[in-house]
Amino acid sequence: MFGLDALSSAAYGPEAALTLLIPLGLAGVEFIVPVSAAIVILLAIVYFSYRQTIEAYPQGGGSYTVASENLGESAALLAAAALMIDYVLTASVGISAGVGALISAAPALQPHTLELCLIVLAVLTLVNMRGVRDTGVVFMIPTYLFTLTLLVVIAVGGWQTVSAAGHPHPLTPLPATPTVTMAVSWWLLLKVFSSGCTAMTGVEAVSNGVMAFREPTRKNAKTTLTIIIALLAILLLGIALLCRAYGITATDPGSSGYESVLSMLTRAVMGHGWFYYLTIASVLLVLALSANTAFADFPRLTRAIAHDGFMPRVFQIRGRRLLYSWGIYVLVALTAILLILFGGVTDRLIPLYAIGAFMAFTLSQAGMVMHWKRQGGMPLRMALNGLGALATGITTLVVLVAKFTEGAWITALLVAVMMVAMRAVKRHYMSVSREIELHRPFVPVEVAEPIVVVPVDGWSRISEKALSFALSLSSDIHCVHVRASDDPDPFIDGWQENIAAPLRAAGRCLPKLVTLKSPFRYILHPIVDYVLNIERETDTRKVCVLIPELVVRHWWEGMLHNRRSDLLKVILLMRGNRRIIVINIPWYLGND
Amino acid sequence: MFGLDALSSAAYGPEAALTLLIPLGLAGVEFIVPVSAAIVILLAIVYFSYRQTIEAYPQGGGSYTVASENLGESAALLAAAALMIDYVLTASVGISAGVGALISAAPALQPHTLELCLIVLAVLTLVNMRGVRDTGVVFMIPTYLFTLTLLVVIAVGGWQTVSAAGHPHPLTPLPATPTVTMAVSWWLLLKVFSSGCTAMTGVEAVSNGVMAFREPTRKNAKTTLTIIIALLAILLLGIALLCRAYGITATDPGSSGYESVLSMLTRAVMGHGWFYYLTIASVLLVLALSANTAFADFPRLTRAIAHDGFMPRVFQIRGRRLLYSWGIYVLVALTAILLILFGGVTDRLIPLYAIGAFMAFTLSQAGMVMHWKRQGGMPLRMALNGLGALATGITTLVVLVAKFTEGAWITALLVAVMMVAMRAVKRHYMSVSREIELHRPFVPVEVAEPIVVVPVDGWSRISEKALSFALSLSSDIHCVHVRASDDPDPFIDGWQENIAAPLRAAGRCLPKLVTLKSPFRYILHPIVDYVLNIERETDTRKVCVLIPELVVRHWWEGMLHNRRSDLLKVILLMRGNRRIIVINIPWYLGND
């Protein structure tokens, strides 16, 4: 399960690199091998770094935790912003690449790429909102299947390559080689490397979740990390070597002739039979499930950030089924926006992706350097994490520069905006808590009973209930009734009989009847003006406004009621000040 | 202004018909003339019918009014549903056809059809939400320009056709004639007629708005109607004849080679110069403005339906600038959905369109027959409106059958669903008003003072304010404090000093301190359980729950607060019953 996200990156990383090599024609495929080798070297460095993170943070060392504990607030916020973007892109790219595999196997679906992406997103959302129980097997089988089928492809392809002295013949015809429109340049290779780096996303999963392993947790986590990194390296190098051997060039993403690199590779090596469809199905599943990891990680991250006061508190509220629902809502909304903006095409999302992940890598490694320093030296460990920080830091810069105009600027801008926003949120919460803090005991003042205003539009059970409650609060009650015309008004005509007489008979104090004229049939404004006027004329007494509110049994009934009372409450709160208190008198439909 | 909607239909009606004739190749263009002639005959019948509506309803006789006054509830609801759909499609088709003109003149914009449609919708929404002042001139100039330029095209084209003995040569080359893939059939011609009927939408505008005319209103309205219908007939026949003469076939809508019929016609007759761009600009403007008429009509209609109790009351609330804002929100949302679903391509929207308009025509004419019958016979007038009802009724059926599988089923289904929903809304309002009606005087019962529950998370100015108010309501106060752990708790430790001592000194009654343990750090559930428990244990006393609420100065601050208190209120309302009353104590940030 921890390898899911990392291994699935092999499905889009090499392809992202190959896509940029299209303009070089068949010659471009040559470059995929050295670029992949460079990525695998980087992967090895990151591997040793993360082994140390596991050692130091057995309770789970995500980039945000490590950065905030070791590098201070700014670095923590940078990590927070980078990680949030990273998770949103994990979801988006997982879905779009999965759908990319699907439309490679069924090209007739290609015009519906975006719709398919949104359907997958909707399914993931539903599954996650209902809560996922016992996901182990669901996650395990596709991950094993994905790794196994790809390893078989690589083994068979490697054998055929060797047998054919380096020039195997594809079993099914590949698309035409693209025409050469560009010469190779260092700049292009930098961009290819930057895109290929997306193959490394997700390797931090093990160190984030050390606490989920069985005892001895650290050892098991490290073994798992070793297996995952080794498998990923084999997949990346294997795919690169076979693409060169079979001469597989990427196809134009988003166009009608699109076919994913893994799809072409599988059918070149294994033919267009059942094994091909099994592989494509496992790719689709694994990518959808890797998108699903964002549904677990994103809400957990936003909860942690909210807990530190940098995001709205709503992200801390656990809803039904113990979920941090708001984190999921925001993730789904952002993912949907990204998918729609970029048409569900993986290649257009790639430039935004690697930068967030590598920023988080860098901060995590840099945080580990500080961690070892504080632990009292440990120069070897410091050096190892320092190397990791340096390598990923340089890569971050390379990706930022190489991809800047193609989309990395969006990520960079977003990170900056989010950091400013998170600081503003924290500042706001701090200022509120300063404003309300109180360092003296209670000062009980003898206050007069409140003035109670009861807007009444007619004599009904609801007005009776409101009036009853008003009588229990105060003896100074104003019944406010709005009239639109001079026609006879049953409420005013019935006032003596329905209200005044029975109260007088019971020896209770009488409410004051206030009639407000409203020539333009506005209902709310006369009431608001009257209440504000009362507040202005009195000095310390509270003004309670009793507004009936219907409590409905079905959500759709809710759309039919209470808008006017909600509006009255909002207007009173906005225009009033601290002495007006709105009290909603609930009326339970069918029950009261 | 009243002609805007009707005349602008000439921009998409003939094209909708011609698009269906594409498979017939050049031979198909021959059929546009008899089909247009049939539509103009129908138009003439409708013309005489609406003259009589003007006569009978000088205060404005929309289909909903006429049907509900003369044909009863079911017909009124049918008209209401048909009209709502009609207005949404007026907005959608106006926008999509306007953008269609734009992309004809600037084919490079074709891939951005949907985005352009949504931009136009956004502009219309903004203009309408800000309120439109003195729109006369804005509407007049484009309408005159549109009519004039098209009349010039028809006149010049007619002259050239006559000069060239019926076979004029286009000034700029037209797209290649489509290949023949189908033979003509009656079924196809029925579909062509049904699509062409969209050219008649909007002719009811004059009879809806008779009251807006100068005295003598009826006479002026009738003259205006005559002019509009005559112009529309000339435009429809002129376009049909010229398309035949120049051999203009429609282009494939939604494809990259799309060009609107009016665009081809204009440049065939007038060349590709300034006059062409002037015509296209006026077409774009007039269509956008015709979409704008829906922004006036739809909210007015929903207000009328809501006034009769068939739609949520929220449609009756006038917001800022005297607008029925909810009507506009709903119109914009539905229009956006339609545009997105159908990719902003007019041709895909057409099958949904005519049916709503013709259903409304039919009901309006049928209502007029009943109107004259009630007026005591008037056989000639009855016959005239009867003929109108018959002709439009048959057309409705033809459109429904011919377009059923292509989209009319959506309209039919929607009409049925909306009618059921509107009845359900009315039933609900009726049942609520029966439930709350009261035919006896007030029964004042001596009630004990309420139990007041004050959830407090710490000693702050807000808790002080809440406690103060609680003391003014009752002497039975429960201060509820939730503890997540057994660590020392400053609120409990300070209880004696901060609250109990000062109250005892002032001789006031003491609140009860209630501490609730919450091992899972839930805050709300323990409070809810406590309140429900109190309610269960007491018999008649009200339970007031005082919840502090922060009143913020900026909308974005609102996102940072009150979610938890809102949630507490909702849960208490849902799970509690009629004796729990939630009182929000407002705290004005920076002001209290």
PDB file of C-alpha atoms in Angstrom, chain A residues 180-350:
ATOM      1  CA  VAL A 180      11.999  15.706 -36.631  1.00  0.00           C
ATOM      2  CA  THR A 181      11.270  19.388 -36.027  1.00  0.00           C
ATOM      3  CA  MET A 182      13.966  20.315 -33.524  1.00  0.00           C
ATOM      4  CA  ALA A 183      17.603  19.595 -32.669  1.00  0.00           C
ATOM      5  CA  VAL A 184      18.628  18.421 -29.233  1.00  0.00           C
ATOM      6  CA  SER A 185      19.805  21.050 -26.746  1.00  0.00           C
ATOM      7  CA  TRP A 186      20.843  21.132 -23.094  1.00  0.00           C
ATOM      8  CA  TRP A 187      17.796  23.237 -22.371  1.00  0.00           C
ATOM      9  CA  LEU A 188      15.527  20.562 -23.827  1.00  0.00           C
ATOM     10  CA  LEU A 189      17.256  17.818 -21.846  1.00  0.00           C
ATOM     11  CA  LEU A 190      16.803  19.835 -18.641  1.00  0.00           C
ATOM     12  CA  LYS A 191      13.099  20.042 -19.379  1.00  0.00           C
ATOM     13  CA  VAL A 192      12.979  16.318 -20.123  1.00  0.00           C
ATOM     14  CA  PHE A 193      14.710  15.592 -16.820  1.00  0.00           C
ATOM     15  CA  SER A 194      12.285  17.920 -14.972  1.00  0.00           C
ATOM     16  CA  SER A 195       9.275  16.161 -16.432  1.00  0.00           C
ATOM     17  CA  GLY A 196      10.765  12.744 -15.768  1.00  0.00           C
ATOM     18  CA  CYS A 197      11.251  13.680 -12.108  1.00  0.00           C
ATOM     19  CA  THR A 198       7.500  13.258 -11.609  1.00  0.00           C
ATOM     20  CA  ALA A 199       8.379   9.553 -11.594  1.00  0.00           C
ATOM     21  CA  MET A 200       9.802  10.124  -8.103  1.00  0.00           C
ATOM     22  CA  THR A 201       6.651  11.514  -6.528  1.00  0.00           C
ATOM     23  CA  GLY A 202       5.203   9.426  -3.761  1.00  0.00           C
ATOM     24  CA  VAL A 203       8.415   7.940  -2.383  1.00  0.00           C
ATOM     25  CA  GLU A 204       7.874   9.831   0.894  1.00  0.00           C
ATOM     26  CA  ALA A 205       4.813   7.723   1.769  1.00  0.00           C
ATOM     27  CA  VAL A 206       6.737   5.190   3.875  1.00  0.00           C
ATOM     28  CA  SER A 207       8.420   7.797   6.066  1.00  0.00           C
ATOM     29  CA  ASN A 208       5.077   9.573   6.580  1.00  0.00           C
ATOM     30  CA  GLY A 209       3.450   6.427   7.870  1.00  0.00           C
ATOM     31  CA  VAL A 210       6.106   4.586   9.889  1.00  0.00           C
ATOM     32  CA  MET A 211       3.658   4.198  12.792  1.00  0.00           C
ATOM     33  CA  ALA A 212       1.465   1.948  10.645  1.00  0.00           C
ATOM     34  CA  PHE A 213       4.102  -0.777  10.419  1.00  0.00           C
ATOM     35  CA  ARG A 214       4.322  -3.829  12.661  1.00  0.00           C
ATOM     36  CA  GLU A 215       7.034  -4.041  15.307  1.00  0.00           C
ATOM     37  CA  PRO A 216       9.956  -3.536  14.830  1.00  0.00           C
ATOM     38  CA  THR A 217       8.452  -0.579  13.007  1.00  0.00           C
ATOM     39  CA  ARG A 218      11.640   1.157  11.878  1.00  0.00           C
ATOM     40  CA  LYS A 219      13.201  -1.966  10.515  1.00  0.00           C
ATOM     41  CA  ASN A 220      10.072  -3.036   8.654  1.00  0.00           C
ATOM     42  CA  ALA A 221       9.594   0.446   7.279  1.00  0.00           C
ATOM     43  CA  LYS A 222      13.160   0.558   6.020  1.00  0.00           C
ATOM     44  CA  THR A 223      12.846  -2.850   4.360  1.00  0.00           C
ATOM     45  CA  THR A 224       9.645  -1.738   2.682  1.00  0.00           C
ATOM     46  CA  LEU A 225      11.290   1.470   1.483  1.00  0.00           C
ATOM     47  CA  THR A 226      14.206  -0.524   0.070  1.00  0.00           C
ATOM     48  CA  ILE A 227      11.893  -2.843  -1.858  1.00  0.00           C
ATOM     49  CA  ILE A 228       9.824   0.026  -3.222  1.00  0.00           C
ATOM     50  CA  ILE A 229      12.798   2.091  -4.344  1.00  0.00           C
ATOM     51  CA  ALA A 230      14.477  -0.929  -5.916  1.00  0.00           C
ATOM     52  CA  LEU A 231      11.304  -1.854  -7.807  1.00  0.00           C
ATOM     53  CA  LEU A 232      10.805   1.727  -8.959  1.00  0.00           C
ATOM     54  CA  ALA A 233      14.403   1.905 -10.197  1.00  0.00           C
ATOM     55  CA  ILE A 234      13.961  -1.366 -12.106  1.00  0.00           C
ATOM     56  CA  LEU A 235      10.707  -0.160 -13.661  1.00  0.00           C
ATOM     57  CA  LEU A 236      12.156   3.211 -14.695  1.00  0.00           C
ATOM     58  CA  LEU A 237      15.344   1.779 -16.196  1.00  0.00           C
ATOM     59  CA  GLY A 238      13.496  -1.141 -17.768  1.00  0.00           C
ATOM     60  CA  ILE A 239      10.933   1.095 -19.418  1.00  0.00           C
ATOM     61  CA  ALA A 240      13.659   3.436 -20.664  1.00  0.00           C
ATOM     62  CA  LEU A 241      15.801   0.640 -22.141  1.00  0.00           C
ATOM     63  CA  LEU A 242      12.835  -1.043 -23.836  1.00  0.00           C
ATOM     64  CA  CYS A 243      11.555   2.219 -25.280  1.00  0.00           C
ATOM     65  CA  ARG A 244      14.982   2.714 -26.846  1.00  0.00           C
ATOM     66  CA  ALA A 245      15.172  -0.888 -28.062  1.00  0.00           C
ATOM     67  CA  TYR A 246      11.681  -0.875 -29.606  1.00  0.00           C
ATOM     68  CA  GLY A 247      11.937   2.734 -30.775  1.00  0.00           C
ATOM     69  CA  ILE A 248       8.822   3.803 -28.893  1.00  0.00           C
ATOM     70  CA  THR A 249       8.182   7.516 -29.196  1.00  0.00           C
ATOM     71  CA  ALA A 250       5.426   9.244 -27.271  1.00  0.00           C
ATOM     72  CA  THR A 251       2.226  10.272 -29.052  1.00  0.00           C
ATOM     73  CA  ASP A 252       0.711  13.719 -28.980  1.00  0.00           C
ATOM     74  CA  PRO A 253      -1.219  14.018 -25.671  1.00  0.00           C
ATOM     75  CA  GLY A 254      -4.783  15.277 -25.944  1.00  0.00           C
ATOM     76  CA  SER A 255      -4.970  14.527 -29.667  1.00  0.00           C
ATOM     77  CA  SER A 256      -7.172  11.813 -31.112  1.00  0.00           C
ATOM     78  CA  GLY A 257      -4.184   9.579 -31.937  1.00  0.00           C
ATOM     79  CA  TYR A 258      -3.002   9.516 -28.313  1.00  0.00           C
ATOM     80  CA  GLU A 259      -1.745   6.255 -26.868  1.00  0.00           C
ATOM     81  CA  SER A 260       0.177   5.975 -23.608  1.00  0.00           C
ATOM     82  CA  VAL A 261       3.794   4.810 -23.672  1.00  0.00           C
ATOM     83  CA  LEU A 262       3.051   1.867 -21.356  1.00  0.00           C
ATOM     84  CA  SER A 263       0.253   0.780 -23.677  1.00  0.00           C
ATOM     85  CA  MET A 264       2.525   0.867 -26.730  1.00  0.00           C
ATOM     86  CA  LEU A 265       5.324  -0.863 -24.859  1.00  0.00           C
ATOM     87  CA  THR A 266       3.088  -3.646 -23.544  1.00  0.00           C
ATOM     88  CA  ARG A 267       1.568  -4.477 -26.900  1.00  0.00           C
ATOM     89  CA  ALA A 268       4.946  -4.202 -28.662  1.00  0.00           C
ATOM     90  CA  VAL A 269       6.383  -6.781 -26.270  1.00  0.00           C
ATOM     91  CA  MET A 270       3.395  -8.977 -25.439  1.00  0.00           C
ATOM     92  CA  GLY A 271       1.012  -8.482 -28.379  1.00  0.00           C
ATOM     93  CA  HIS A 272      -2.566  -7.237 -28.265  1.00  0.00           C
ATOM     94  CA  GLY A 273      -3.999 -10.128 -26.237  1.00  0.00           C
ATOM     95  CA  TRP A 274      -5.377 -10.762 -22.775  1.00  0.00           C
ATOM     96  CA  PHE A 275      -2.090  -9.864 -21.094  1.00  0.00           C
ATOM     97  CA  TYR A 276      -2.253  -6.419 -22.659  1.00  0.00           C
ATOM     98  CA  TYR A 277      -5.723  -5.786 -21.257  1.00  0.00           C
ATOM     99  CA  LEU A 278      -4.719  -7.171 -17.861  1.00  0.00           C
ATOM    100  CA  THR A 279      -1.772  -4.766 -17.759  1.00  0.00           C
ATOM    101  CA  ILE A 280      -3.852  -1.756 -18.812  1.00  0.00           C
ATOM    102  CA  ALA A 281      -6.538  -2.627 -16.255  1.00  0.00           C
ATOM    103  CA  SER A 282      -3.946  -2.855 -13.476  1.00  0.00           C
ATOM    104  CA  VAL A 283      -2.431   0.483 -14.587  1.00  0.00           C
ATOM    105  CA  LEU A 284      -5.861   2.159 -14.487  1.00  0.00           C
ATOM    106  CA  LEU A 285      -6.625   0.684 -11.062  1.00  0.00           C
ATOM    107  CA  VAL A 286      -3.263   1.498  -9.533  1.00  0.00           C
ATOM    108  CA  LEU A 287      -3.382   5.082 -10.783  1.00  0.00           C
ATOM    109  CA  ALA A 288      -6.925   5.574  -9.482  1.00  0.00           C
ATOM    110  CA  LEU A 289      -5.857   4.153  -6.125  1.00  0.00           C
ATOM    111  CA  SER A 290      -2.760   6.371  -6.069  1.00  0.00           C
ATOM    112  CA  ALA A 291      -5.149   9.314  -6.545  1.00  0.00           C
ATOM    113  CA  ASN A 292      -7.024   7.873  -3.597  1.00  0.00           C
ATOM    114  CA  THR A 293      -3.983   8.264  -1.321  1.00  0.00           C
ATOM    115  CA  ALA A 294      -4.478  12.029  -1.623  1.00  0.00           C
ATOM    116  CA  PHE A 295      -7.927  11.546  -0.076  1.00  0.00           C
ATOM    117  CA  ALA A 296      -6.251  10.223   3.052  1.00  0.00           C
ATOM    118  CA  ASP A 297      -3.211  12.528   3.104  1.00  0.00           C
ATOM    119  CA  PHE A 298      -4.732  15.894   2.185  1.00  0.00           C
ATOM    120  CA  PRO A 299      -7.377  16.062   4.960  1.00  0.00           C
ATOM    121  CA  ARG A 300      -4.816  14.845   7.499  1.00  0.00           C
ATOM    122  CA  LEU A 301      -2.399  17.565   6.405  1.00  0.00           C
ATOM    123  CA  THR A 302      -4.985  20.354   6.451  1.00  0.00           C
ATOM    124  CA  ARG A 303      -6.103  19.208   9.885  1.00  0.00           C
ATOM    125  CA  ALA A 304      -2.507  19.459  11.136  1.00  0.00           C
ATOM    126  CA  ILE A 305      -2.086  22.936   9.592  1.00  0.00           C
ATOM    127  CA  ALA A 306      -5.442  24.054  11.007  1.00  0.00           C
ATOM    128  CA  HIS A 307      -4.424  22.691  14.393  1.00  0.00           C
ATOM    129  CA  ASP A 308      -1.419  25.023  14.289  1.00  0.00           C
ATOM    130  CA  GLY A 309      -3.779  27.914  13.501  1.00  0.00           C
ATOM    131  CA  PHE A 310      -2.710  28.526   9.904  1.00  0.00           C
ATOM    132  CA  MET A 311      -5.896  27.325   8.258  1.00  0.00           C
ATOM    133  CA  PRO A 312      -9.595  27.749   9.098  1.00  0.00           C
ATOM    134  CA  ARG A 313     -10.657  25.694  12.113  1.00  0.00           C
ATOM    135  CA  VAL A 314     -13.291  23.988  10.022  1.00  0.00           C
ATOM    136  CA  PHE A 315     -10.594  21.626   8.754  1.00  0.00           C
ATOM    137  CA  GLN A 316     -10.329  20.258  12.296  1.00  0.00           C
ATOM    138  CA  ILE A 317     -13.980  19.308  12.575  1.00  0.00           C
ATOM    139  CA  ARG A 318     -14.582  15.616  12.189  1.00  0.00           C
ATOM    140  CA  GLY A 319     -17.843  14.909  10.461  1.00  0.00           C
ATOM    141  CA  ARG A 320     -19.688  11.672  10.049  1.00  0.00           C
ATOM    142  CA  ARG A 321     -17.621   8.490   9.848  1.00  0.00           C
ATOM    143  CA  LEU A 322     -14.764  10.313  11.603  1.00  0.00           C
ATOM    144  CA  LEU A 323     -13.757  12.076   8.374  1.00  0.00           C
ATOM    145  CA  TYR A 324     -12.315  15.558   8.161  1.00  0.00           C
ATOM    146  CA  SER A 325     -14.976  16.352   5.597  1.00  0.00           C
ATOM    147  CA  TRP A 326     -13.832  19.848   4.679  1.00  0.00           C
ATOM    148  CA  GLY A 327     -10.417  18.598   3.687  1.00  0.00           C
ATOM    149  CA  ILE A 328     -12.093  16.183   1.298  1.00  0.00           C
ATOM    150  CA  TYR A 329     -14.423  18.847  -0.111  1.00  0.00           C
ATOM    151  CA  VAL A 330     -11.523  21.184  -0.813  1.00  0.00           C
ATOM    152  CA  LEU A 331      -9.413  18.414  -2.350  1.00  0.00           C
ATOM    153  CA  VAL A 332     -12.251  17.330  -4.629  1.00  0.00           C
ATOM    154  CA  ALA A 333     -13.032  20.888  -5.679  1.00  0.00           C
ATOM    155  CA  LEU A 334      -9.402  21.720  -6.473  1.00  0.00           C
ATOM    156  CA  THR A 335      -8.864  18.428  -8.307  1.00  0.00           C
ATOM    157  CA  ALA A 336     -11.989  18.964 -10.378  1.00  0.00           C
ATOM    158  CA  ILE A 337     -10.890  22.509 -11.240  1.00  0.00           C
ATOM    159  CA  LEU A 338      -7.437  21.290 -12.301  1.00  0.00           C
ATOM    160  CA  LEU A 339      -8.883  18.468 -14.391  1.00  0.00           C
ATOM    161  CA  ILE A 340     -11.335  20.819 -16.111  1.00  0.00           C
ATOM    162  CA  LEU A 341      -8.759  23.572 -16.694  1.00  0.00           C
ATOM    163  CA  PHE A 342      -6.273  21.119 -18.206  1.00  0.00           C
ATOM    164  CA  GLY A 343      -8.833  18.982 -20.019  1.00  0.00           C
ATOM    165  CA  GLY A 344      -7.887  15.838 -18.080  1.00  0.00           C
ATOM    166  CA  VAL A 345      -4.624  15.597 -20.065  1.00  0.00           C
ATOM    167  CA  THR A 346      -1.741  14.372 -17.879  1.00  0.00           C
ATOM    168  CA  ASP A 347       0.914  16.055 -19.970  1.00  0.00           C
ATOM    169  CA  ARG A 348      -0.545  19.511 -19.276  1.00  0.00           C
ATOM    170  CA  LEU A 349      -0.606  18.839 -15.519  1.00  0.00           C
ATOM    171  CA  ILE A 350       2.979  17.552 -15.319  1.00  0.00           C
TER     172      ILE A 350
END
